[in-house]
């Protein structure tokens, strides 16, 4: 359990101290945020704010994970390394997108095909590798079965599993990307979700089938390969994002950019897949799903009827145009995300209690 404490504290410290240094570096190089001309007028003042801040919490999370291992003497696990690899890979795709937007002065960044290709390469690598490296009990980091609070149903098989994993990775990474439109919104929402996954990892470790001999009800155990290490990663992410939020909250001194949003969406999906909570993450990350659906509804309605449902999509900008202040939108959306996390954890516990 010391690993979890150390990783969270180190992640928090590194972003609190390191983010201002990154802000100075990015400002010196002129790597400022591009602002949409058709967005809310209030956002014009944000033009030029340093972006690509995701670099700070990606590096802080990786450093916190390995430093916690060094301090406690526990070795890294395949599950932990795979999730961190997914985060770094998606972050790299986002970084290239941000870099082209800023340095090449091309507002759309990477071309759609190139961006999709990068995400597919990272996602396929993660999905394929997560079905390798079985432990003494025969458990691989991921399972080919669908999962809600545990695995259920028939096996998808390796090919369909890769397709399913790719869908989840692309959906969640783009969901976080769409959410990252107001100061601190995506960062604060992510802190809540990663806190929940820290709890889930600890609970699964305590009720692991590997410890069936000491459990009061072995039938309610979890077949997850490395639940405690997933909690270590989640704790590092929670701490790193919390430290970054200090600088990212309104008025933001730095934005995470696609570098950060794609990385957060990817690592959240990785935690869900490896902890066997694939469908539960749609509830735990409910704000990301809600905002994504607002874009789908807006685009679908306009193409079918020529009319818009919202004043502007994603959803947070609709409320801005209705007169809500940015801070009001962010805080209320954080509350929505908090409710989603509470409901998700309630379902997770109820599923365990029902098997007792």
CSV table of C-alpha atoms in Angstrom, one decimal:
chain,number,residue,atom,x,y,z
A,1,UNK,CA,0.0,0.0,0.0
A,2,UNK,CA,3.0,2.3,0.5
A,3,UNK,CA,3.5,2.3,-3.3
A,4,UNK,CA,0.1,3.9,-3.7
A,5,UNK,CA,0.8,6.6,-1.2
A,6,UNK,CA,4.3,7.3,-2.6
A,7,UNK,CA,3.2,7.4,-6.3
A,8,UNK,CA,0.4,9.8,-5.5
A,9,UNK,CA,2.5,12.2,-3.4
A,10,UNK,CA,5.4,12.1,-5.9
A,11,UNK,CA,3.1,12.7,-8.9
A,12,UNK,CA,1.5,15.7,-7.1
A,13,UNK,CA,4.9,17.2,-6.1
A,14,UNK,CA,6.4,16.8,-9.6
A,15,UNK,CA,3.6,18.6,-11.4
A,16,UNK,CA,3.3,21.3,-8.7
A,17,UNK,CA,7.0,22.1,-9.1
A,18,UNK,CA,7.6,21.1,-12.7
A,19,UNK,CA,4.6,22.7,-14.5
A,20,UNK,CA,5.8,26.3,-13.9
A,21,UNK,CA,9.2,25.3,-15.4
A,22,UNK,CA,7.3,23.9,-18.5
A,23,UNK,CA,5.2,27.0,-18.7
A,24,UNK,CA,8.4,29.2,-18.9
A,25,UNK,CA,9.9,26.9,-21.5
A,26,UNK,CA,6.9,26.8,-23.7
A,27,UNK,CA,6.3,30.6,-23.4
A,28,UNK,CA,9.9,31.2,-24.3
A,29,UNK,CA,9.5,29.2,-27.5
A,30,UNK,CA,6.2,30.8,-28.3
A,31,UNK,CA,4.2,27.5,-28.1
A,32,UNK,CA,0.8,29.2,-27.5
A,33,UNK,CA,-2.8,27.9,-27.9
A,34,UNK,CA,-4.7,28.3,-31.1
A,35,UNK,CA,-8.3,29.6,-30.4
A,36,UNK,CA,-11.2,28.9,-32.7
A,37,UNK,CA,-12.6,32.0,-34.3
A,38,UNK,CA,-16.2,30.6,-34.0
A,39,UNK,CA,-15.9,29.9,-30.3
A,40,UNK,CA,-17.2,31.9,-27.4
A,41,UNK,CA,-15.8,35.5,-27.6
A,42,UNK,CA,-14.5,35.2,-24.0
A,43,UNK,CA,-12.0,32.6,-25.2
A,44,UNK,CA,-10.1,35.1,-27.4
A,45,UNK,CA,-8.1,36.3,-24.4
A,46,UNK,CA,-6.7,32.8,-24.0
A,47,UNK,CA,-4.9,33.0,-27.3
A,48,UNK,CA,-1.2,32.4,-26.8
A,49,UNK,CA,-1.5,30.6,-23.5
A,50,UNK,CA,1.2,27.9,-23.4
A,51,UNK,CA,-0.1,24.5,-24.5
A,52,UNK,CA,1.2,20.9,-24.6
A,53,UNK,CA,1.0,20.9,-20.8
A,54,UNK,CA,0.2,17.2,-20.9
A,55,UNK,CA,3.9,16.7,-21.1
A,56,UNK,CA,4.0,17.6,-17.4
A,57,UNK,CA,1.7,15.0,-16.0
A,58,UNK,CA,2.7,12.3,-18.4
A,59,UNK,CA,6.3,12.6,-17.3
A,60,UNK,CA,5.3,13.1,-13.7
A,61,UNK,CA,3.1,9.9,-13.7
A,62,UNK,CA,5.9,7.8,-15.2
A,63,UNK,CA,8.5,9.1,-12.8
A,64,UNK,CA,6.1,8.7,-9.8
A,65,UNK,CA,5.5,5.1,-10.8
A,66,UNK,CA,9.1,4.1,-11.0
A,67,UNK,CA,10.2,6.1,-8.0
A,68,UNK,CA,7.6,4.5,-5.9
A,69,UNK,CA,8.9,1.1,-7.1
A,70,UNK,CA,12.5,2.2,-6.3
A,71,UNK,CA,11.6,3.4,-2.8
A,72,UNK,CA,9.5,0.3,-1.8
A,73,UNK,CA,11.5,-2.3,-3.6
A,74,UNK,CA,8.6,-3.8,-5.6
A,75,UNK,CA,9.2,-4.6,-9.2
A,76,UNK,CA,7.1,-3.1,-12.0
A,77,UNK,CA,4.4,-5.4,-13.5
A,78,UNK,CA,3.4,-6.0,-17.1
A,79,UNK,CA,0.0,-4.4,-16.4
A,80,UNK,CA,1.5,-1.2,-15.0
A,81,UNK,CA,4.0,-0.9,-17.9
A,82,UNK,CA,1.3,-1.6,-20.5
A,83,UNK,CA,-1.0,1.1,-19.2
A,84,UNK,CA,1.9,3.6,-18.9
A,85,UNK,CA,2.9,2.7,-22.5
A,86,UNK,CA,-0.6,3.3,-23.8
A,87,UNK,CA,-0.6,6.7,-22.1
A,88,UNK,CA,2.8,7.7,-23.5
A,89,UNK,CA,1.9,6.4,-27.0
A,90,UNK,CA,-1.3,8.4,-27.1
A,91,UNK,CA,0.4,11.4,-25.7
A,92,UNK,CA,3.0,11.2,-28.4
A,93,UNK,CA,0.3,11.3,-31.1
A,94,UNK,CA,-1.2,14.3,-29.3
A,95,UNK,CA,2.1,16.0,-29.1
A,96,UNK,CA,2.7,15.7,-32.8
A,97,UNK,CA,-0.7,17.1,-33.4
A,98,UNK,CA,-0.1,20.0,-31.1
A,99,UNK,CA,3.4,20.6,-32.5
A,100,UNK,CA,2.1,20.9,-36.0
A,101,UNK,CA,-0.6,23.3,-35.0
A,102,UNK,CA,1.8,25.6,-33.2
A,103,UNK,CA,5.1,25.3,-35.1
A,104,UNK,CA,3.8,24.7,-38.6
A,105,UNK,CA,0.9,27.1,-38.1
A,106,UNK,CA,-1.6,24.6,-39.4
A,107,UNK,CA,-4.7,25.0,-37.3
A,108,UNK,CA,-6.0,21.4,-37.8
A,109,UNK,CA,-2.7,19.8,-36.7
A,110,UNK,CA,-2.0,16.3,-37.9
A,111,UNK,CA,-4.1,15.3,-40.9
A,112,UNK,CA,-7.0,13.1,-40.0
A,113,UNK,CA,-5.6,10.0,-41.6
A,114,UNK,CA,-2.2,10.4,-39.9
A,115,UNK,CA,-3.7,11.1,-36.5
A,116,UNK,CA,-6.0,8.0,-36.8
A,117,UNK,CA,-3.1,5.9,-38.0
A,118,UNK,CA,-1.0,6.9,-34.9
A,119,UNK,CA,-3.9,6.1,-32.6
A,120,UNK,CA,-4.5,2.7,-34.3
A,121,UNK,CA,-0.8,1.7,-34.1
A,122,UNK,CA,-0.7,2.6,-30.3
A,123,UNK,CA,-4.0,0.9,-29.6
A,124,UNK,CA,-3.3,-2.3,-31.5
A,125,UNK,CA,0.1,-2.6,-29.8
A,126,UNK,CA,-1.5,-2.3,-26.4
A,127,UNK,CA,-4.4,-4.7,-27.2
A,128,UNK,CA,-2.1,-7.4,-28.6
A,129,UNK,CA,0.5,-7.1,-25.8
A,130,UNK,CA,-2.2,-7.1,-23.1
A,131,UNK,CA,-3.1,-10.7,-24.1
A,132,UNK,CA,0.4,-11.9,-23.5
A,133,UNK,CA,2.4,-12.3,-20.3
A,134,UNK,CA,0.3,-14.7,-18.3
A,135,UNK,CA,1.0,-15.2,-14.6
A,136,UNK,CA,1.2,-18.3,-12.5
A,137,UNK,CA,-2.6,-18.5,-12.5
A,138,UNK,CA,-2.8,-18.2,-16.2
A,139,UNK,CA,-4.1,-14.6,-16.1
A,140,UNK,CA,-3.0,-12.2,-18.8
A,141,UNK,CA,-3.3,-8.4,-18.2
A,142,UNK,CA,-6.4,-8.3,-20.3
A,143,UNK,CA,-9.2,-10.7,-20.9
A,144,UNK,CA,-11.0,-11.5,-24.2
A,145,UNK,CA,-14.3,-11.4,-22.4
A,146,UNK,CA,-16.5,-8.4,-22.0
A,147,UNK,CA,-16.6,-6.9,-18.5
A,148,UNK,CA,-18.7,-4.7,-16.4
A,149,UNK,CA,-17.5,-5.1,-12.8
A,150,UNK,CA,-16.0,-8.5,-13.6
A,151,UNK,CA,-15.8,-10.6,-16.8
A,152,UNK,CA,-19.0,-11.9,-18.2
A,153,UNK,CA,-20.4,-13.7,-21.2
A,154,UNK,CA,-18.5,-15.5,-24.0
A,155,UNK,CA,-15.0,-14.8,-25.1
A,156,UNK,CA,-14.7,-12.3,-28.0
A,157,UNK,CA,-11.6,-14.0,-29.2
A,158,UNK,CA,-8.3,-12.1,-29.8
A,159,UNK,CA,-9.3,-10.4,-33.1
A,160,UNK,CA,-12.7,-9.0,-31.9
A,161,UNK,CA,-11.0,-8.1,-28.6
A,162,UNK,CA,-8.5,-5.9,-30.4
A,163,UNK,CA,-11.3,-4.3,-32.3
A,164,UNK,CA,-13.3,-3.7,-29.1
A,165,UNK,CA,-10.2,-2.3,-27.3
A,166,UNK,CA,-9.5,0.1,-30.2
A,167,UNK,CA,-13.0,1.3,-30.2
A,168,UNK,CA,-12.8,2.0,-26.4
A,169,UNK,CA,-9.4,3.8,-26.7
A,170,UNK,CA,-10.5,6.0,-29.6
A,171,UNK,CA,-13.9,6.8,-28.0
A,172,UNK,CA,-12.5,7.7,-24.6
A,173,UNK,CA,-9.4,9.6,-25.8
A,174,UNK,CA,-11.6,11.7,-28.1
A,175,UNK,CA,-14.1,12.1,-25.3
A,176,UNK,CA,-11.5,13.6,-23.0
A,177,UNK,CA,-10.2,15.7,-26.0
A,178,UNK,CA,-13.7,17.2,-26.5
A,179,UNK,CA,-14.1,17.9,-22.8
A,180,UNK,CA,-10.8,19.8,-22.6
A,181,UNK,CA,-12.4,23.1,-23.7
A,182,UNK,CA,-12.6,25.1,-20.5
A,183,UNK,CA,-9.9,25.8,-17.9
A,184,UNK,CA,-9.5,22.8,-15.6
A,185,UNK,CA,-12.6,21.0,-16.8
A,186,UNK,CA,-11.0,17.8,-18.2
A,187,UNK,CA,-8.2,17.8,-15.6
A,188,UNK,CA,-10.5,18.0,-12.6
A,189,UNK,CA,-12.9,15.4,-14.0
A,190,UNK,CA,-9.9,13.1,-14.5
A,191,UNK,CA,-8.7,13.5,-10.9
A,192,UNK,CA,-12.1,12.1,-9.8
A,193,UNK,CA,-12.0,9.1,-12.1
A,194,UNK,CA,-8.4,8.2,-11.3
A,195,UNK,CA,-9.2,8.4,-7.6
A,196,UNK,CA,-12.0,5.9,-8.1
A,197,UNK,CA,-9.7,3.6,-10.0
A,198,UNK,CA,-7.2,3.8,-7.1
A,199,UNK,CA,-10.0,2.5,-4.8
A,200,UNK,CA,-11.0,-0.2,-7.3
A,201,UNK,CA,-7.5,-1.5,-7.6
A,202,UNK,CA,-7.0,-1.7,-3.9
A,203,UNK,CA,-10.4,-3.4,-3.4
A,204,UNK,CA,-9.6,-6.0,-6.2
A,205,UNK,CA,-6.2,-6.7,-4.6
A,206,UNK,CA,-7.8,-7.3,-1.2
A,207,UNK,CA,-10.5,-9.6,-2.8
A,208,UNK,CA,-8.2,-11.2,-5.4
A,209,UNK,CA,-8.8,-14.8,-6.3
A,210,UNK,CA,-5.0,-15.3,-5.7
A,211,UNK,CA,-5.9,-14.9,-2.0
A,212,UNK,CA,-8.9,-17.2,-2.2
A,213,UNK,CA,-7.7,-19.2,0.8
A,214,UNK,CA,-8.0,-16.2,3.1
A,215,UNK,CA,-11.3,-14.8,1.8
A,216,UNK,CA,-14.5,-15.3,3.6
A,217,UNK,CA,-16.3,-15.9,0.2
A,218,UNK,CA,-13.9,-17.1,-2.5
A,219,UNK,CA,-16.7,-17.0,-5.0
A,220,UNK,CA,-16.8,-13.2,-4.9
A,221,UNK,CA,-13.1,-12.8,-5.8
A,222,UNK,CA,-11.6,-10.9,-8.8
A,223,UNK,CA,-9.4,-12.5,-11.5
A,224,UNK,CA,-7.3,-9.4,-12.3
A,225,UNK,CA,-3.6,-10.0,-13.0
A,226,UNK,CA,-2.1,-7.0,-11.2
A,227,UNK,CA,-4.8,-5.0,-9.4
A,228,UNK,CA,-2.5,-3.3,-6.8
A,229,UNK,CA,-0.1,-2.1,-9.5
A,230,UNK,CA,-3.1,-0.6,-11.5
A,231,UNK,CA,-3.9,1.3,-8.2
A,232,UNK,CA,-0.3,2.6,-8.1
A,233,UNK,CA,-0.7,3.9,-11.7
A,234,UNK,CA,-4.1,5.4,-10.9
A,235,UNK,CA,-2.8,7.1,-7.8
A,236,UNK,CA,0.2,8.5,-9.7
A,237,UNK,CA,-2.2,9.9,-12.3
A,238,UNK,CA,-4.5,11.3,-9.7
A,239,UNK,CA,-1.6,13.1,-7.9
A,240,UNK,CA,-0.1,14.3,-11.2
A,241,UNK,CA,-3.4,15.7,-12.5
A,242,UNK,CA,-4.2,17.4,-9.2
A,243,UNK,CA,-0.8,19.2,-9.2
A,244,UNK,CA,-1.3,20.2,-12.9
A,245,UNK,CA,-4.8,21.5,-12.0
A,246,UNK,CA,-3.2,24.1,-9.7
A,247,UNK,CA,-1.8,25.7,-12.9
A,248,UNK,CA,-4.6,24.7,-15.3
A,249,UNK,CA,-7.6,26.0,-13.3
A,250,UNK,CA,-9.2,29.4,-14.3
A,251,UNK,CA,-7.5,31.5,-15.4
A,252,UNK,CA,-5.3,28.8,-16.8
A,253,UNK,CA,-1.5,29.4,-17.0
A,254,UNK,CA,-1.2,26.4,-19.3
A,255,UNK,CA,-3.4,24.0,-21.3
A,256,UNK,CA,-2.9,20.2,-21.6
A,257,UNK,CA,-3.4,20.2,-25.4
A,258,UNK,CA,-4.0,17.1,-27.4
A,259,UNK,CA,-0.8,15.8,-25.8
A,260,UNK,CA,-2.6,15.6,-22.4
A,261,UNK,CA,-6.2,14.8,-23.5
A,262,UNK,CA,-5.4,11.8,-25.7
A,263,UNK,CA,-3.0,10.5,-23.1
A,264,UNK,CA,-5.7,10.7,-20.3
A,265,UNK,CA,-8.3,9.1,-22.5
A,266,UNK,CA,-6.0,6.3,-23.4
A,267,UNK,CA,-4.7,5.6,-19.9
A,268,UNK,CA,-8.3,5.6,-18.5
A,269,UNK,CA,-9.3,3.0,-21.1
A,270,UNK,CA,-6.2,1.0,-20.3
A,271,UNK,CA,-7.2,1.0,-16.6
A,272,UNK,CA,-10.7,-0.1,-17.4
A,273,UNK,CA,-9.6,-3.0,-19.7
A,274,UNK,CA,-7.0,-4.4,-17.4
A,275,UNK,CA,-9.2,-4.0,-14.3
A,276,UNK,CA,-12.1,-5.8,-16.0
A,277,UNK,CA,-14.4,-2.8,-15.8
A,278,UNK,CA,-14.8,-2.0,-19.5
A,279,UNK,CA,-18.5,-1.1,-19.5
A,280,UNK,CA,-18.4,0.5,-16.1
A,281,UNK,CA,-15.9,3.1,-17.3
A,282,UNK,CA,-18.8,4.6,-19.4
A,283,UNK,CA,-20.5,5.4,-16.1
A,284,UNK,CA,-17.3,6.4,-14.2
A,285,UNK,CA,-16.3,8.7,-17.0
A,286,UNK,CA,-19.9,9.8,-17.6
A,287,UNK,CA,-19.0,13.4,-18.2
A,288,UNK,CA,-16.7,12.5,-21.1
A,289,UNK,CA,-19.5,10.3,-22.6
A,290,UNK,CA,-22.1,13.1,-22.1
A,291,UNK,CA,-20.0,15.7,-23.9
A,292,UNK,CA,-19.2,13.3,-26.7
A,293,UNK,CA,-22.8,12.5,-27.2
A,294,UNK,CA,-23.6,16.2,-27.4
A,295,UNK,CA,-21.3,16.5,-30.4
A,296,UNK,CA,-22.9,13.3,-32.0
A,297,UNK,CA,-26.4,14.7,-31.5
A,298,UNK,CA,-25.4,18.1,-32.8
A,299,UNK,CA,-23.8,16.8,-36.0
A,300,UNK,CA,-26.5,14.2,-36.6
A,301,UNK,CA,-29.3,16.7,-36.1
A,302,UNK,CA,-27.7,19.3,-38.4
A,303,UNK,CA,-27.1,16.7,-41.2
A,304,UNK,CA,-30.6,15.2,-41.0
A,305,UNK,CA,-32.7,18.3,-40.3
A,306,UNK,CA,-30.5,21.3,-40.9
A,307,UNK,CA,-31.1,22.4,-37.3
A,308,UNK,CA,-28.9,22.5,-34.3
A,309,UNK,CA,-30.0,21.1,-30.9
A,310,UNK,CA,-27.4,23.1,-28.9
A,311,UNK,CA,-26.2,26.6,-29.4
A,312,UNK,CA,-22.7,25.2,-29.8
A,313,UNK,CA,-21.1,21.8,-29.3
A,314,UNK,CA,-19.4,20.4,-27.2
A,315,UNK,CA,-22.0,20.8,-24.5
A,316,UNK,CA,-19.9,23.1,-22.2
A,317,UNK,CA,-19.9,25.8,-24.8
A,318,UNK,CA,-23.7,25.6,-25.1
A,319,UNK,CA,-24.0,26.7,-21.5
A,320,UNK,CA,-21.4,29.4,-22.0
A,321,UNK,CA,-23.4,30.9,-24.8
A,322,UNK,CA,-26.5,30.8,-22.5
A,323,UNK,CA,-24.7,33.2,-20.2
A,324,UNK,CA,-23.1,30.8,-17.6
A,325,UNK,CA,-19.6,31.9,-16.6
A,326,UNK,CA,-16.7,29.6,-17.4
A,327,UNK,CA,-16.1,28.8,-13.7
A,328,UNK,CA,-19.8,28.0,-13.1
A,329,UNK,CA,-19.8,25.6,-16.0
A,330,UNK,CA,-16.7,23.9,-14.8
A,331,UNK,CA,-17.8,23.5,-11.2
A,332,UNK,CA,-21.2,22.2,-12.2
A,333,UNK,CA,-19.7,19.7,-14.7
A,334,UNK,CA,-17.3,18.6,-12.0
A,335,UNK,CA,-20.3,17.9,-9.8
A,336,UNK,CA,-21.9,15.8,-12.6
A,337,UNK,CA,-18.6,13.9,-12.9
A,338,UNK,CA,-18.6,13.3,-9.2
A,339,UNK,CA,-22.1,11.9,-9.3
A,340,UNK,CA,-21.0,9.6,-12.1
A,341,UNK,CA,-18.1,8.3,-10.0
A,342,UNK,CA,-20.3,7.8,-7.0
A,343,UNK,CA,-22.8,5.8,-9.1
A,344,UNK,CA,-20.0,3.8,-10.7
A,345,UNK,CA,-18.4,2.9,-7.4
A,346,UNK,CA,-21.9,2.1,-5.9
A,347,UNK,CA,-22.5,-0.4,-8.8
A,348,UNK,CA,-19.0,-1.8,-8.3
A,349,UNK,CA,-19.6,-2.5,-4.6
A,350,UNK,CA,-23.2,-3.7,-5.2
A,351,UNK,CA,-21.9,-6.3,-7.7
A,352,UNK,CA,-19.4,-7.6,-5.1
A,353,UNK,CA,-22.0,-7.5,-2.3
A,354,UNK,CA,-24.5,-9.4,-4.4
A,355,UNK,CA,-22.1,-12.3,-4.7
A,356,UNK,CA,-21.4,-12.5,-0.9
